[in-house]
Amino acid sequence: MPRLNAHPAEVELLALAIGRDADAPDEARGHVALCPTCARREAALRDLAGAIQLESILQEEIEAAAPYPAPLWAAERSERLARLREGADAALGEAETLLESARDAQADLEGRVRNLAARTGGRLALLYAAQRGAFAAAVPQRALALAEAIEAVADGPEPAAGAGAPAVSSALLHAEARLLASQALLNIGRLHEARAAAVAARTDFATLGDDPFNGALCDYFEASVLCFEGVFGRAERLFKRAARVFADFAQDHWVGRAECMLAQMLVQRGNPARALASFDAGVERLDPERDANAFAALLLNRARSLALLGRFEAAQQGFAQALQVARRHRLDALVFGVRQGLADLEFLRGDYGRALASFGVVAAEAVRLGLEEDMVVTRLGAAECLGRLGRTGEMIDALREIGRLVAVTDLAGNPAWTELAARLDPGDVDVGLVSEVREHLGAARDGFVLPFRAARRA
């Protein structure tokens, strides 16, 4: 048997397989005739070339053939979906316009809402506007006015539904308006009313069917109020139940919001160290743009926790990040919270002169925003700074002025303030008592009831 040379290259076998003998040397042809391995290689390449040729022929035939017309039902569905999309986009645009005008206290908000409710697609715009929780954080007083205006028209006659405007039921409008009101009332500090609005929303949603996601939203907002009221056990159960449902619906940002509220609850219970891990878990789930309100609140409360732990530099960086997000998204209430946190940070650092100036600025902002209880607490912070600086006479004068503010707020009758007020005339007030009263009224502002003890001395 003759000795075989080296096997031909693949390109030479391919030339033989497709009949291009001129591109294959004579040695290759002779080798294939005597080598079973290369004969199999050539046959495989011939089959592959045939398949490629067949595919090319079929593709040419497909491209040359006239396309089948789409079925009538598919065309109708496509047209219907296009109309719905256009209607939804139009309603979303009207909702944005409404929210922008609602920021102006001089605008005829009730009239604008009535006009929308009377137009095809207008009720959908009202629904979209009510679902903007960030508006409640930015301008809670105006958000409450919007919620009340929507509720006032919810039971009115519905305009005829247009081709691109789905009907919005009265129950759904009521439910979403009440959730908006709950968020606004919570930011204002009217906790009992905020919880009642969340409970009422749950009742409205129940008339629409058993939708677990709607129920989870109500759980979340009711738990948020309970958290500030100090009802921690039930708040934790509702948060966890809501988080499970949010996870079932793959709503990471809602899970993140629930985690952040749980973290804040740990802070309120006096455990900022444990809260940091939960805050960090929330950072991983929330989108800084889509969840701007919750993300800014997360950064704010995380910074407060760091300040309480004495990590002042990290806290200042956290406050700066929260302020940046809050300003970019026009979240006025959270901007106020950051400024208040920065004033507290200066106080915790022991820089009472700077803290005094900061508390003065924050108190003026509380007046502008109509946050009555915050006016009291921030001015108490300024009064305590005066005491720490040894300016006792000015501290007493400031406390007498604060007393006139307390008298017209829900803090009137608070046992801590009652004791301090009783000591003003005799002059038996020291900075230790002011510090304890500030802590007590700060908790009362957030709905907590702290046991009042005898005044501490500086």
Coordinates of C-alpha atoms in Angstrom, one line a residue:
M1 CA 0.0 0.0 0.0
P2 CA 1.5 3.4 -1.0
R3 CA 2.5 5.8 1.8
L4 CA 0.0 8.7 2.2
N5 CA 1.1 12.3 2.4
A6 CA -0.3 14.8 5.0
H7 CA -4.0 15.3 5.0
P8 CA -5.2 18.1 2.7
A9 CA -6.3 21.4 4.2
E10 CA -10.1 22.1 4.8
V11 CA -10.2 24.6 2.1
E12 CA -8.9 22.1 -0.4
L13 CA -11.5 19.5 0.6
L14 CA -14.2 22.2 0.3
A15 CA -13.1 23.0 -3.2
L16 CA -13.5 19.3 -4.1
A17 CA -16.9 19.0 -2.3
I18 CA -18.4 21.9 -4.3
G19 CA -16.9 20.8 -7.6
R20 CA -14.3 23.5 -7.9
D21 CA -11.5 21.1 -8.9
A22 CA -9.3 23.8 -10.3
D23 CA -8.9 25.1 -6.7
A24 CA -7.8 21.8 -5.4
P25 CA -4.3 20.4 -6.2
D26 CA -4.0 16.9 -7.9
E27 CA -2.3 15.6 -4.7
A28 CA -5.5 16.4 -2.7
R29 CA -7.7 14.5 -5.1
G30 CA -5.5 11.5 -5.1
H31 CA -5.2 11.6 -1.3
V32 CA -8.9 11.6 -0.8
A33 CA -9.3 8.6 -3.1
L34 CA -7.0 6.6 -0.8
C35 CA -7.8 8.1 2.6
P36 CA -11.1 7.0 4.2
T37 CA -10.9 9.8 6.8
C38 CA -10.6 12.6 4.2
A39 CA -13.3 11.0 2.1
R40 CA -15.7 11.3 5.1
R41 CA -14.5 14.9 5.6
E42 CA -15.3 15.7 1.9
A43 CA -18.7 14.0 2.1
A44 CA -19.6 16.1 5.2
L45 CA -18.6 19.3 3.5
R46 CA -20.6 18.3 0.5
D47 CA -23.7 17.9 2.7
L48 CA -23.1 21.2 4.4
A49 CA -22.7 23.0 1.1
G50 CA -26.0 21.5 -0.1
A51 CA -27.8 22.6 3.0
I52 CA -26.5 26.1 2.6
Q53 CA -27.5 26.2 -1.0
L54 CA -31.0 25.0 -0.1
E55 CA -31.4 27.6 2.6
S56 CA -30.4 30.3 0.1
I57 CA -33.0 29.1 -2.4
L58 CA -35.7 29.0 0.2
Q59 CA -34.9 32.5 1.5
E60 CA -35.1 33.9 -2.1
E61 CA -38.5 32.2 -2.5
I62 CA -39.7 33.6 0.8
E63 CA -38.6 37.1 -0.1
A64 CA -40.1 36.9 -3.5
A65 CA -43.5 35.6 -2.1
A66 CA -46.2 38.2 -1.3
P67 CA -46.7 38.4 2.6
Y68 CA -49.8 37.0 4.1
P69 CA -52.2 39.8 5.1
A70 CA -52.7 40.2 8.9
P71 CA -56.0 38.8 10.2
L72 CA -58.7 41.4 10.8
W73 CA -58.8 40.8 14.6
A74 CA -55.1 41.5 14.9
A75 CA -55.4 44.8 13.1
E76 CA -58.3 45.9 15.2
R77 CA -56.5 44.9 18.4
S78 CA -53.4 46.8 17.3
E79 CA -55.5 49.9 16.6
R80 CA -57.3 49.6 19.9
L81 CA -54.0 49.3 21.8
A82 CA -52.7 52.3 20.0
R83 CA -55.7 54.4 20.9
L84 CA -55.4 53.3 24.6
R85 CA -51.7 54.3 24.6
E86 CA -52.4 57.7 23.1
G87 CA -55.2 58.2 25.7
A88 CA -53.0 57.2 28.6
D89 CA -50.2 59.5 27.4
A90 CA -52.6 62.4 27.0
A91 CA -54.0 61.7 30.5
L92 CA -50.5 61.5 32.0
G93 CA -49.7 64.9 30.4
E94 CA -52.8 66.5 31.9
A95 CA -51.9 65.0 35.3
E96 CA -48.5 66.6 35.2
T97 CA -50.0 69.9 34.3
L98 CA -52.5 69.6 37.1
L99 CA -49.7 68.8 39.6
E100 CA -47.7 71.7 38.5
S101 CA -50.6 74.2 38.9
A102 CA -51.6 72.6 42.2
R103 CA -48.3 73.8 43.8
D104 CA -49.7 77.4 43.5
A105 CA -51.9 78.2 46.5
Q106 CA -53.6 80.9 44.4
A107 CA -54.6 78.5 41.6
D108 CA -58.3 77.5 41.3
L109 CA -57.5 73.8 42.1
E110 CA -61.1 72.8 42.6
G111 CA -62.2 74.3 39.3
R112 CA -59.4 72.5 37.4
V113 CA -60.3 69.2 39.0
R114 CA -64.0 69.7 38.2
N115 CA -63.2 70.5 34.6
L116 CA -61.1 67.3 34.2
A117 CA -63.8 65.2 35.9
A118 CA -66.3 66.4 33.3
R119 CA -64.1 65.5 30.2
T120 CA -63.5 62.2 28.5
G121 CA -60.1 61.0 29.8
G122 CA -60.1 63.6 32.6
R123 CA -60.9 61.1 35.3
L124 CA -57.9 59.0 34.2
A125 CA -55.7 62.1 34.6
L126 CA -57.1 62.6 38.1
L127 CA -56.2 59.0 38.9
Y128 CA -52.6 59.5 37.7
A129 CA -52.3 62.7 39.7
A130 CA -53.5 61.0 42.9
Q131 CA -50.9 58.3 42.5
R132 CA -48.0 60.7 42.6
G133 CA -46.9 60.1 46.2
A134 CA -43.8 62.3 45.7
F135 CA -46.1 65.3 45.4
A136 CA -47.3 64.7 49.0
A137 CA -43.7 64.7 50.2
A138 CA -42.9 67.9 48.3
V139 CA -45.8 70.1 49.2
P140 CA -48.1 68.2 51.7
Q141 CA -50.6 71.0 52.2
R142 CA -51.2 71.3 48.5
A143 CA -51.3 67.5 48.1
L144 CA -54.0 67.4 50.7
A145 CA -56.0 70.1 48.9
L146 CA -55.7 68.1 45.7
A147 CA -56.8 64.9 47.4
E148 CA -59.9 66.6 48.8
A149 CA -60.7 68.1 45.4
I150 CA -60.6 64.7 43.7
E151 CA -62.7 63.1 46.4
A152 CA -65.3 65.9 45.9
V153 CA -65.8 64.9 42.3
A154 CA -65.3 61.2 42.5
D155 CA -69.0 60.5 42.9
G156 CA -70.1 62.8 40.1
P157 CA -71.5 61.6 36.8
E158 CA -68.9 60.0 34.6
P159 CA -68.4 61.4 31.0
A160 CA -68.9 59.0 28.2
A161 CA -65.8 56.8 27.8
G162 CA -64.0 57.6 24.6
A163 CA -62.2 55.0 22.4
G164 CA -58.9 55.8 24.1
A165 CA -60.1 56.6 27.6
P166 CA -60.9 53.7 29.9
A167 CA -63.5 54.3 32.5
V168 CA -62.3 55.1 36.1
S169 CA -64.7 54.1 38.8
S170 CA -65.7 56.3 41.7
A171 CA -64.4 53.7 44.2
L172 CA -61.0 53.7 42.6
L173 CA -60.8 57.5 42.6
H174 CA -61.8 57.6 46.2
A175 CA -59.3 55.0 47.2
E176 CA -56.3 56.6 45.4
A177 CA -57.3 60.1 46.7
R178 CA -57.4 58.8 50.2
L179 CA -54.0 57.2 49.9
L180 CA -52.7 60.6 48.6
A181 CA -54.4 62.3 51.6
S182 CA -52.9 59.8 54.0
Q183 CA -49.4 60.6 52.8
A184 CA -50.0 64.3 52.9
L185 CA -51.5 64.2 56.4
L186 CA -48.6 62.1 57.6
N187 CA -46.1 64.7 56.3
I188 CA -48.1 67.5 57.9
G189 CA -48.2 65.6 61.2
R190 CA -51.9 64.9 61.5
L191 CA -51.4 61.3 62.3
H192 CA -54.8 60.1 63.4
E193 CA -56.4 61.5 60.2
A194 CA -53.6 60.0 58.1
R195 CA -54.3 56.5 59.5
A196 CA -58.0 56.9 59.0
A197 CA -57.5 57.8 55.4
A198 CA -55.4 54.7 54.8
V199 CA -58.0 52.5 56.4
A200 CA -60.8 54.1 54.3
A201 CA -58.7 53.5 51.2
R202 CA -58.6 49.8 52.0
T203 CA -62.4 49.7 52.3
D204 CA -62.7 51.4 48.9
F205 CA -60.3 49.0 47.2
A206 CA -62.2 46.0 48.7
T207 CA -65.3 47.0 46.7
L208 CA -63.2 46.6 43.5
G209 CA -62.2 43.0 44.2
D210 CA -59.5 41.1 46.1
D211 CA -56.4 42.7 44.7
P212 CA -53.5 41.8 47.0
F213 CA -51.3 44.6 45.7
N214 CA -53.9 47.3 46.6
G215 CA -54.2 45.8 50.0
A216 CA -50.4 45.9 50.4
L217 CA -50.3 49.6 49.6
C218 CA -52.9 50.3 52.3
D219 CA -50.9 48.1 54.7
Y220 CA -47.7 50.1 53.9
F221 CA -49.3 53.5 54.4
E222 CA -51.2 52.5 57.5
A223 CA -48.0 51.0 59.0
S224 CA -46.1 54.2 58.2
V225 CA -48.5 56.2 60.4
L226 CA -48.4 53.5 63.1
C227 CA -44.6 53.7 63.1
F228 CA -44.8 57.4 63.9
E229 CA -47.5 56.8 66.5
G230 CA -45.2 54.4 68.3
V231 CA -47.5 51.3 67.7
F232 CA -44.5 49.3 66.7
G233 CA -45.8 45.8 66.9
R234 CA -48.7 46.2 64.5
A235 CA -46.6 48.5 62.2
E236 CA -43.9 45.8 61.9
R237 CA -46.5 43.1 61.0
L238 CA -48.1 45.3 58.4
F239 CA -44.7 46.3 56.9
K240 CA -43.7 42.6 56.6
R241 CA -47.0 41.6 55.1
A242 CA -46.8 44.4 52.6
A243 CA -43.2 43.5 51.7
R244 CA -44.1 39.9 51.0
V245 CA -46.8 40.9 48.5
F246 CA -44.5 43.5 46.9
A247 CA -41.9 40.8 46.4
D248 CA -44.5 38.5 44.9
F249 CA -45.2 41.2 42.3
A250 CA -41.5 41.8 41.7
Q251 CA -41.8 45.4 42.9
D252 CA -38.3 45.9 44.2
H253 CA -38.8 49.6 44.8
W254 CA -41.8 49.0 47.1
V255 CA -39.9 46.3 49.0
G256 CA -37.1 48.8 49.4
R257 CA -39.5 51.4 50.8
A258 CA -40.8 48.9 53.3
E259 CA -37.3 48.0 54.4
C260 CA -36.5 51.7 54.9
M261 CA -39.6 52.2 57.1
L262 CA -38.6 49.2 59.2
A263 CA -35.2 50.7 59.6
Q264 CA -36.7 54.0 60.6
M265 CA -38.8 52.2 63.2
L266 CA -35.6 50.7 64.7
V267 CA -34.2 54.3 65.0
Q268 CA -37.4 55.4 66.8
R269 CA -37.0 52.5 69.1
G270 CA -33.6 53.7 70.0
N271 CA -31.4 51.3 68.0
P272 CA -29.7 53.3 65.2
A273 CA -26.9 50.8 64.9
R274 CA -29.2 47.9 63.8
A275 CA -31.1 50.3 61.6
L276 CA -28.0 51.0 59.4
A277 CA -28.0 47.5 58.0
S278 CA -31.7 47.9 57.0
F279 CA -31.0 51.3 55.5
D280 CA -28.2 49.9 53.4
A281 CA -30.5 47.1 52.2
G282 CA -33.0 49.8 51.1
V283 CA -30.3 51.6 49.1
E284 CA -29.7 48.5 47.0
R285 CA -33.4 48.2 46.0
L286 CA -34.5 51.8 45.5
D287 CA -34.0 53.8 42.3
P288 CA -32.7 57.3 43.1
E289 CA -34.8 58.8 40.2
R290 CA -37.9 56.6 40.1
D291 CA -38.2 56.4 43.9
A292 CA -36.8 59.9 44.6
N293 CA -39.0 60.6 47.6
A294 CA -38.3 57.3 49.4
F295 CA -34.6 57.4 48.4
A296 CA -34.2 61.0 49.8
A297 CA -36.0 60.0 53.0
L298 CA -33.7 57.0 53.3
L299 CA -30.6 59.1 53.0
L300 CA -31.9 61.6 55.5
N301 CA -32.8 59.0 58.1
R302 CA -29.6 57.1 57.6
A303 CA -27.6 60.3 58.1
R304 CA -29.6 61.0 61.3
S305 CA -28.6 57.5 62.6
L306 CA -25.0 58.1 61.8
A307 CA -25.2 61.4 63.7
L308 CA -26.7 59.7 66.8
L309 CA -23.8 57.2 66.7
G310 CA -21.3 60.0 66.7
R311 CA -20.1 59.4 63.1
F312 CA -20.3 63.1 62.3
E313 CA -18.4 63.2 59.0
A314 CA -20.3 60.3 57.5
A315 CA -23.5 61.9 58.7
Q316 CA -22.7 65.2 57.0
Q317 CA -22.0 63.5 53.7
G318 CA -25.3 61.6 54.1
F319 CA -27.2 64.9 54.7
A320 CA -25.6 66.4 51.6
Q321 CA -26.6 63.5 49.5
A322 CA -30.2 63.7 50.8
L323 CA -30.3 67.4 50.2
Q324 CA -29.1 67.0 46.6
V325 CA -31.9 64.5 45.8
A326 CA -34.6 66.5 47.6
R327 CA -33.7 69.7 45.8
R328 CA -33.5 68.1 42.4
H329 CA -37.0 66.6 42.8
R330 CA -38.5 69.7 44.6
L331 CA -39.3 67.7 47.8
D332 CA -39.8 70.7 50.1
A333 CA -40.7 68.7 53.2
L334 CA -37.5 66.6 52.9
V335 CA -35.4 69.7 52.2
F336 CA -36.8 71.0 55.5
G337 CA -35.9 67.7 57.2
V338 CA -32.3 67.8 56.0
R339 CA -31.9 71.4 57.3
Q340 CA -33.3 70.3 60.7
G341 CA -30.9 67.3 60.7
L342 CA -27.9 69.6 59.9
A343 CA -28.9 71.9 62.8
D344 CA -29.1 68.8 65.1
L345 CA -25.7 67.7 63.8
E346 CA -24.1 71.0 64.8
F347 CA -25.6 70.6 68.2
L348 CA -24.4 67.1 68.7
R349 CA -20.9 68.2 67.7
G350 CA -21.0 70.8 70.5
D351 CA -20.9 73.8 68.1
Y352 CA -23.7 75.7 69.8
G353 CA -23.1 79.0 68.1
R354 CA -23.5 77.5 64.6
A355 CA -26.4 75.3 65.8
L356 CA -28.2 78.4 67.2
A357 CA -28.0 80.1 63.8
S358 CA -29.1 76.9 62.0
F359 CA -32.1 76.4 64.3
G360 CA -33.1 80.0 63.6
V361 CA -33.1 79.4 59.8
V362 CA -35.0 76.1 60.2
A363 CA -37.6 77.7 62.4
A364 CA -38.3 80.4 59.8
E365 CA -38.7 77.7 57.2
A366 CA -41.2 75.9 59.4
V367 CA -43.3 79.0 59.5
R368 CA -43.2 79.3 55.7
L369 CA -44.3 75.6 55.3
G370 CA -47.0 75.9 58.0
L371 CA -45.4 73.1 60.2
E372 CA -46.6 74.3 63.6
E373 CA -45.1 71.6 65.8
D374 CA -41.8 71.9 64.0
M375 CA -41.8 75.6 64.8
V376 CA -41.9 74.7 68.4
V377 CA -39.3 72.0 68.4
T378 CA -36.8 74.0 66.3
R379 CA -37.2 77.0 68.5
L380 CA -36.6 74.8 71.6
G381 CA -33.4 73.7 69.9
A382 CA -32.4 77.4 69.6
A383 CA -33.3 78.0 73.2
E384 CA -31.2 75.1 74.4
C385 CA -28.3 76.5 72.4
L386 CA -28.7 79.8 74.2
G387 CA -28.6 77.9 77.6
R388 CA -25.5 75.9 76.5
L389 CA -23.8 79.2 75.6
G390 CA -24.6 80.6 79.1
R391 CA -27.1 83.2 77.8
T392 CA -29.8 82.1 80.3
G393 CA -31.8 85.4 80.2
E394 CA -32.2 85.1 76.4
M395 CA -33.1 81.5 76.8
I396 CA -35.9 82.3 79.3
D397 CA -37.3 85.0 76.9
A398 CA -37.2 82.6 74.0
L399 CA -39.1 80.0 76.1
R400 CA -41.8 82.5 76.9
E401 CA -42.2 83.2 73.2
I402 CA -42.4 79.5 72.4
G403 CA -45.2 79.2 75.0
R404 CA -47.4 81.3 72.9
L405 CA -46.8 79.0 69.9
V406 CA -47.4 75.8 72.0
A407 CA -50.8 77.1 73.0
V408 CA -52.2 76.9 69.5
T409 CA -50.8 73.4 68.6
D410 CA -51.5 69.8 69.5
L411 CA -48.5 70.1 71.9
A412 CA -50.6 72.2 74.3
G413 CA -51.2 70.3 77.6
N414 CA -48.1 68.1 77.0
P415 CA -46.8 67.2 80.6
A416 CA -43.2 68.1 79.8
W417 CA -44.2 71.6 78.5
T418 CA -46.6 72.1 81.4
E419 CA -43.8 71.6 83.9
L420 CA -41.4 73.9 82.1
A421 CA -44.1 76.6 81.7
A422 CA -44.8 76.4 85.5
R423 CA -41.1 77.1 86.2
L424 CA -40.8 80.1 83.8
D425 CA -42.1 82.8 86.1
P426 CA -40.1 81.7 89.2
G427 CA -37.1 81.4 86.9
D428 CA -36.5 77.8 88.0
V429 CA -35.5 76.7 84.5
D430 CA -32.1 75.3 83.5
V431 CA -30.7 73.9 80.3
G432 CA -31.1 70.3 81.4
L433 CA -34.9 70.8 81.7
V434 CA -35.0 72.4 78.3
S435 CA -33.1 69.5 76.8
E436 CA -35.5 67.0 78.3
V437 CA -38.6 69.0 77.1
R438 CA -37.2 69.3 73.6
E439 CA -36.7 65.5 73.4
H440 CA -40.2 65.0 74.8
L441 CA -41.9 67.4 72.4
G442 CA -39.9 66.1 69.5
A443 CA -41.2 62.7 70.2
A444 CA -44.8 64.0 70.7
R445 CA -44.5 65.8 67.3
D446 CA -43.9 62.4 65.7
G447 CA -46.7 60.7 67.7
F448 CA -44.7 59.1 70.4
V449 CA -45.6 59.1 74.1
L450 CA -42.5 59.2 76.3
P451 CA -42.7 58.8 80.0
F452 CA -41.9 62.1 81.6
R453 CA -39.4 62.2 84.4
A454 CA -38.1 64.8 86.7
A455 CA -36.0 67.4 84.9
R456 CA -32.3 66.6 84.4
R457 CA -29.7 69.1 85.3
A458 CA -27.0 70.3 83.0

